[in-house]
Structure formats: C-alpha cells, structure tokens
Amino acid sequence: MGSDHYFSATPASAENLRTIRVTLAGRDLEVTTAGGVFSPDRLDAGTAVLLANMPPLPPGGDFLDLGCGWGPISLTMALASPHATVWAVDVNERALDLVRRNADELGLTNVNAVRPDDVPDDIRFRTIRSNPPIRVGKNVLHDMLERWIPRLDERSDAWLVVQRNLGADSLQRWLAATFTPGYSVFRSATGKGFRVIKVRKHGSPPTEPIALA
C-alpha cells in the first residue's frame, strides 16, 4: 500500500468492498469490509483473543471502541448491550463508513461511528475495549491512551489487547507507571501470542484491591 496505512485518515487504496462471515456476540453474521482498513479479510487474532476473554458488558451506559476498524468490537458490544451507546472511534473515514454500514445492516441503532474530536467532552465510559493501533508508534499510542483512559467512569475498566512481540509487556509497565494513583493495571489473559491488559479506574471511596485468579 506504500504510504497508505489502515490508520490513514483517507486511504488512497481501492475500496474493494467485500463480505465476510464472522461470529460476534454468539451470532453468525455477514459483514462488509474493504481495503485500506485493518484486517479486511477476517476477524484478526488479537480481536478474537480480546472478545474471548472479556467479562460481560454493563447493561447500559457509554462504551468506547478505540481504533474501531470495520467494527468487530463495536458491533459485539452493541449486540450484547442493546441499551448502551457504543462510540466507535477511528481516524480512518473508510473504517467509520463500514461501521455505520454494518450497524445499519444489523439493525443496530446504538452505534455512533465518529472521529475522536466528535465525541462530546462530557461523556464518561462504563468500559473501553480496544485492539489499539500499535503501529502508529509509541508516542502517538501513549497520547491516545492518556486522552481516553482518564475518561473512564469511576469503578470502570479498559481492556486492551496487544501482541506480545509488539511490546505488550512494556506497554503494561508504562500504563502502570502513568495511571497512578487511582488505577490498577494487570494482565488479565494471554492467548495466541497476545496479552489482554486490564486497566481499572477506582472511585471515591476506592474500590477493593482486584483479586487475581
């Protein structure tokens, strides 16, 4: 793709729409993907690991999918919690169009696919679930997480999946050093070379320490 990456705002590559079959929220579905977005031909392994190792979602509130791509995490959350509002955030306009198309085709009215600056400043998230774009570079990734993780509601969690050989362990150390006090950071699960990292935002009064399995 040359300089055209899935995290480009306006991919220059051919759209090349395609339909793939995936299982999301326990349902076998057909969704539309395209060139110029992340993992257009399948549900990528990291997202599959994240979806398989997440706890049940809250019944309502505002949820965030940071770096949504064509929407597997957003669609899963919207299907599983129909009374929630899912914010599917990406800089890639093609990805946002795909999320809107897929949500419409599935009859989901609780998905807002928007650019980062279009999320109202007063929104606080009951959960953040993300396969973040590691390849944007460490500085950009850190800026993203420093922007969004503090917007967790009290006693709420962010769940991030990161490939081990792309710096999952160093990211976990950075998260633990950056989000303190008031947060807990630990590895929740591993699978297929990926780590699932959980970030808990405590409340006032503080929540009890997290018991590790």
PDB file of N, CA, C and O in Angstrom, residues 119-150:
ATOM      1  N   VAL A 119     -16.510  13.070  19.723  1.00  0.00           N
ATOM      2  CA  VAL A 119     -17.083  12.520  20.954  1.00  0.00           C
ATOM      3  C   VAL A 119     -17.257  13.663  21.947  1.00  0.00           C
ATOM      4  O   VAL A 119     -16.288  14.364  22.259  1.00  0.00           O
ATOM      5  N   PRO A 120     -18.464  13.907  22.440  1.00  0.00           N
ATOM      6  CA  PRO A 120     -18.668  15.013  23.387  1.00  0.00           C
ATOM      7  C   PRO A 120     -17.741  14.904  24.596  1.00  0.00           C
ATOM      8  O   PRO A 120     -17.499  13.816  25.125  1.00  0.00           O
ATOM      9  N   ASP A 121     -17.234  16.058  25.037  1.00  0.00           N
ATOM     10  CA  ASP A 121     -16.238  16.076  26.106  1.00  0.00           C
ATOM     11  C   ASP A 121     -16.779  15.578  27.440  1.00  0.00           C
ATOM     12  O   ASP A 121     -15.994  15.148  28.299  1.00  0.00           O
ATOM     13  N   ASP A 122     -18.100  15.634  27.634  1.00  0.00           N
ATOM     14  CA  ASP A 122     -18.645  15.257  28.928  1.00  0.00           C
ATOM     15  C   ASP A 122     -18.978  13.769  29.043  1.00  0.00           C
ATOM     16  O   ASP A 122     -19.421  13.304  30.088  1.00  0.00           O
ATOM     17  N   ILE A 123     -18.757  13.009  27.976  1.00  0.00           N
ATOM     18  CA  ILE A 123     -19.035  11.569  28.018  1.00  0.00           C
ATOM     19  C   ILE A 123     -18.008  10.868  28.899  1.00  0.00           C
ATOM     20  O   ILE A 123     -16.803  11.083  28.779  1.00  0.00           O
ATOM     21  N   ARG A 124     -18.497   9.997  29.784  1.00  0.00           N
ATOM     22  CA  ARG A 124     -17.634   9.122  30.568  1.00  0.00           C
ATOM     23  C   ARG A 124     -18.042   7.685  30.257  1.00  0.00           C
ATOM     24  O   ARG A 124     -19.224   7.376  30.137  1.00  0.00           O
ATOM     25  N   PHE A 125     -17.056   6.798  30.154  1.00  0.00           N
ATOM     26  CA  PHE A 125     -17.282   5.466  29.612  1.00  0.00           C
ATOM     27  C   PHE A 125     -17.378   4.419  30.713  1.00  0.00           C
ATOM     28  O   PHE A 125     -16.518   4.344  31.594  1.00  0.00           O
ATOM     29  N   ARG A 126     -18.412   3.567  30.608  1.00  0.00           N
ATOM     30  CA  ARG A 126     -18.538   2.441  31.518  1.00  0.00           C
ATOM     31  C   ARG A 126     -17.522   1.357  31.193  1.00  0.00           C
ATOM     32  O   ARG A 126     -17.160   0.554  32.060  1.00  0.00           O
ATOM     33  N   THR A 127     -17.066   1.316  29.954  1.00  0.00           N
ATOM     34  CA  THR A 127     -15.983   0.400  29.579  1.00  0.00           C
ATOM     35  C   THR A 127     -15.323   0.909  28.311  1.00  0.00           C
ATOM     36  O   THR A 127     -15.948   1.585  27.496  1.00  0.00           O
ATOM     37  N   ILE A 128     -14.033   0.604  28.176  1.00  0.00           N
ATOM     38  CA  ILE A 128     -13.276   0.807  26.942  1.00  0.00           C
ATOM     39  C   ILE A 128     -12.740  -0.553  26.541  1.00  0.00           C
ATOM     40  O   ILE A 128     -12.127  -1.244  27.357  1.00  0.00           O
ATOM     41  N   ARG A 129     -12.973  -0.943  25.298  1.00  0.00           N
ATOM     42  CA  ARG A 129     -12.466  -2.228  24.812  1.00  0.00           C
ATOM     43  C   ARG A 129     -11.835  -1.981  23.451  1.00  0.00           C
ATOM     44  O   ARG A 129     -12.489  -1.442  22.550  1.00  0.00           O
ATOM     45  N   SER A 130     -10.550  -2.350  23.323  1.00  0.00           N
ATOM     46  CA  SER A 130      -9.806  -1.871  22.166  1.00  0.00           C
ATOM     47  C   SER A 130      -8.684  -2.818  21.775  1.00  0.00           C
ATOM     48  O   SER A 130      -8.002  -3.386  22.628  1.00  0.00           O
ATOM     49  N   ASN A 131      -8.526  -2.961  20.461  1.00  0.00           N
ATOM     50  CA  ASN A 131      -7.314  -3.516  19.866  1.00  0.00           C
ATOM     51  C   ASN A 131      -6.585  -2.309  19.284  1.00  0.00           C
ATOM     52  O   ASN A 131      -6.779  -1.949  18.130  1.00  0.00           O
ATOM     53  N   PRO A 132      -5.783  -1.611  20.101  1.00  0.00           N
ATOM     54  CA  PRO A 132      -5.265  -0.303  19.691  1.00  0.00           C
ATOM     55  C   PRO A 132      -4.255  -0.411  18.555  1.00  0.00           C
ATOM     56  O   PRO A 132      -3.586  -1.444  18.388  1.00  0.00           O
ATOM     57  N   PRO A 133      -4.125   0.646  17.760  1.00  0.00           N
ATOM     58  CA  PRO A 133      -3.210   0.632  16.601  1.00  0.00           C
ATOM     59  C   PRO A 133      -1.756   0.801  17.023  1.00  0.00           C
ATOM     60  O   PRO A 133      -1.201   1.903  16.953  1.00  0.00           O
ATOM     61  N   ILE A 134      -1.139  -0.299  17.422  1.00  0.00           N
ATOM     62  CA  ILE A 134       0.230  -0.261  17.939  1.00  0.00           C
ATOM     63  C   ILE A 134       1.201   0.355  16.929  1.00  0.00           C
ATOM     64  O   ILE A 134       2.136   1.082  17.288  1.00  0.00           O
ATOM     65  N   ARG A 135       0.985   0.106  15.653  1.00  0.00           N
ATOM     66  CA  ARG A 135       1.956   0.524  14.643  1.00  0.00           C
ATOM     67  C   ARG A 135       1.938   2.019  14.350  1.00  0.00           C
ATOM     68  O   ARG A 135       2.733   2.497  13.535  1.00  0.00           O
ATOM     69  N   VAL A 136       1.066   2.781  15.007  1.00  0.00           N
ATOM     70  CA  VAL A 136       1.152   4.240  14.845  1.00  0.00           C
ATOM     71  C   VAL A 136       2.394   4.797  15.522  1.00  0.00           C
ATOM     72  O   VAL A 136       2.773   5.941  15.279  1.00  0.00           O
ATOM     73  N   GLY A 137       3.029   4.003  16.376  1.00  0.00           N
ATOM     74  CA  GLY A 137       4.222   4.454  17.093  1.00  0.00           C
ATOM     75  C   GLY A 137       3.923   4.705  18.553  1.00  0.00           C
ATOM     76  O   GLY A 137       2.792   5.034  18.939  1.00  0.00           O
ATOM     77  N   LYS A 138       4.948   4.545  19.366  1.00  0.00           N
ATOM     78  CA  LYS A 138       4.779   4.615  20.821  1.00  0.00           C
ATOM     79  C   LYS A 138       4.240   5.965  21.275  1.00  0.00           C
ATOM     80  O   LYS A 138       3.329   6.033  22.109  1.00  0.00           O
ATOM     81  N   ASN A 139       4.769   7.057  20.739  1.00  0.00           N
ATOM     82  CA  ASN A 139       4.348   8.373  21.215  1.00  0.00           C
ATOM     83  C   ASN A 139       2.880   8.639  20.907  1.00  0.00           C
ATOM     84  O   ASN A 139       2.139   9.142  21.756  1.00  0.00           O
ATOM     85  N   VAL A 140       2.466   8.306  19.680  1.00  0.00           N
ATOM     86  CA  VAL A 140       1.065   8.519  19.300  1.00  0.00           C
ATOM     87  C   VAL A 140       0.148   7.628  20.132  1.00  0.00           C
ATOM     88  O   VAL A 140      -0.907   8.058  20.611  1.00  0.00           O
ATOM     89  N   LEU A 141       0.543   6.367  20.312  1.00  0.00           N
ATOM     90  CA  LEU A 141      -0.258   5.443  21.109  1.00  0.00           C
ATOM     91  C   LEU A 141      -0.403   5.940  22.537  1.00  0.00           C
ATOM     92  O   LEU A 141      -1.504   5.942  23.107  1.00  0.00           O
ATOM     93  N   HIS A 142       0.696   6.372  23.137  1.00  0.00           N
ATOM     94  CA  HIS A 142       0.630   6.870  24.505  1.00  0.00           C
ATOM     95  C   HIS A 142      -0.275   8.094  24.606  1.00  0.00           C
ATOM     96  O   HIS A 142      -1.062   8.220  25.558  1.00  0.00           O
ATOM     97  N   ASP A 143      -0.183   8.987  23.638  1.00  0.00           N
ATOM     98  CA  ASP A 143      -1.059  10.165  23.636  1.00  0.00           C
ATOM     99  C   ASP A 143      -2.533   9.745  23.582  1.00  0.00           C
ATOM    100  O   ASP A 143      -3.382  10.334  24.271  1.00  0.00           O
ATOM    101  N   MET A 144      -2.827   8.741  22.748  1.00  0.00           N
ATOM    102  CA  MET A 144      -4.205   8.257  22.649  1.00  0.00           C
ATOM    103  C   MET A 144      -4.705   7.744  23.993  1.00  0.00           C
ATOM    104  O   MET A 144      -5.810   8.084  24.440  1.00  0.00           O
ATOM    105  N   LEU A 145      -3.906   6.916  24.631  1.00  0.00           N
ATOM    106  CA  LEU A 145      -4.334   6.307  25.884  1.00  0.00           C
ATOM    107  C   LEU A 145      -4.425   7.343  27.003  1.00  0.00           C
ATOM    108  O   LEU A 145      -5.339   7.269  27.844  1.00  0.00           O
ATOM    109  N   GLU A 146      -3.532   8.314  27.006  1.00  0.00           N
ATOM    110  CA  GLU A 146      -3.601   9.372  28.013  1.00  0.00           C
ATOM    111  C   GLU A 146      -4.833  10.259  27.800  1.00  0.00           C
ATOM    112  O   GLU A 146      -5.323  10.874  28.756  1.00  0.00           O
ATOM    113  N   ARG A 147      -5.316  10.314  26.581  1.00  0.00           N
ATOM    114  CA  ARG A 147      -6.530  11.078  26.297  1.00  0.00           C
ATOM    115  C   ARG A 147      -7.788  10.352  26.743  1.00  0.00           C
ATOM    116  O   ARG A 147      -8.702  10.976  27.308  1.00  0.00           O
ATOM    117  N   TRP A 148      -7.851   9.032  26.510  1.00  0.00           N
ATOM    118  CA  TRP A 148      -9.118   8.317  26.657  1.00  0.00           C
ATOM    119  C   TRP A 148      -9.276   7.571  27.968  1.00  0.00           C
ATOM    120  O   TRP A 148     -10.379   7.498  28.516  1.00  0.00           O
ATOM    121  N   ILE A 149      -8.229   6.974  28.502  1.00  0.00           N
ATOM    122  CA  ILE A 149      -8.382   6.199  29.734  1.00  0.00           C
ATOM    123  C   ILE A 149      -8.882   7.050  30.901  1.00  0.00           C
ATOM    124  O   ILE A 149      -9.737   6.597  31.679  1.00  0.00           O
ATOM    125  N   PRO A 150      -8.431   8.301  31.065  1.00  0.00           N
ATOM    126  CA  PRO A 150      -8.995   9.107  32.149  1.00  0.00           C
ATOM    127  C   PRO A 150     -10.491   9.383  32.006  1.00  0.00           C
ATOM    128  O   PRO A 150     -11.127   9.824  32.970  1.00  0.00           O
TER     129      PRO A 150
END
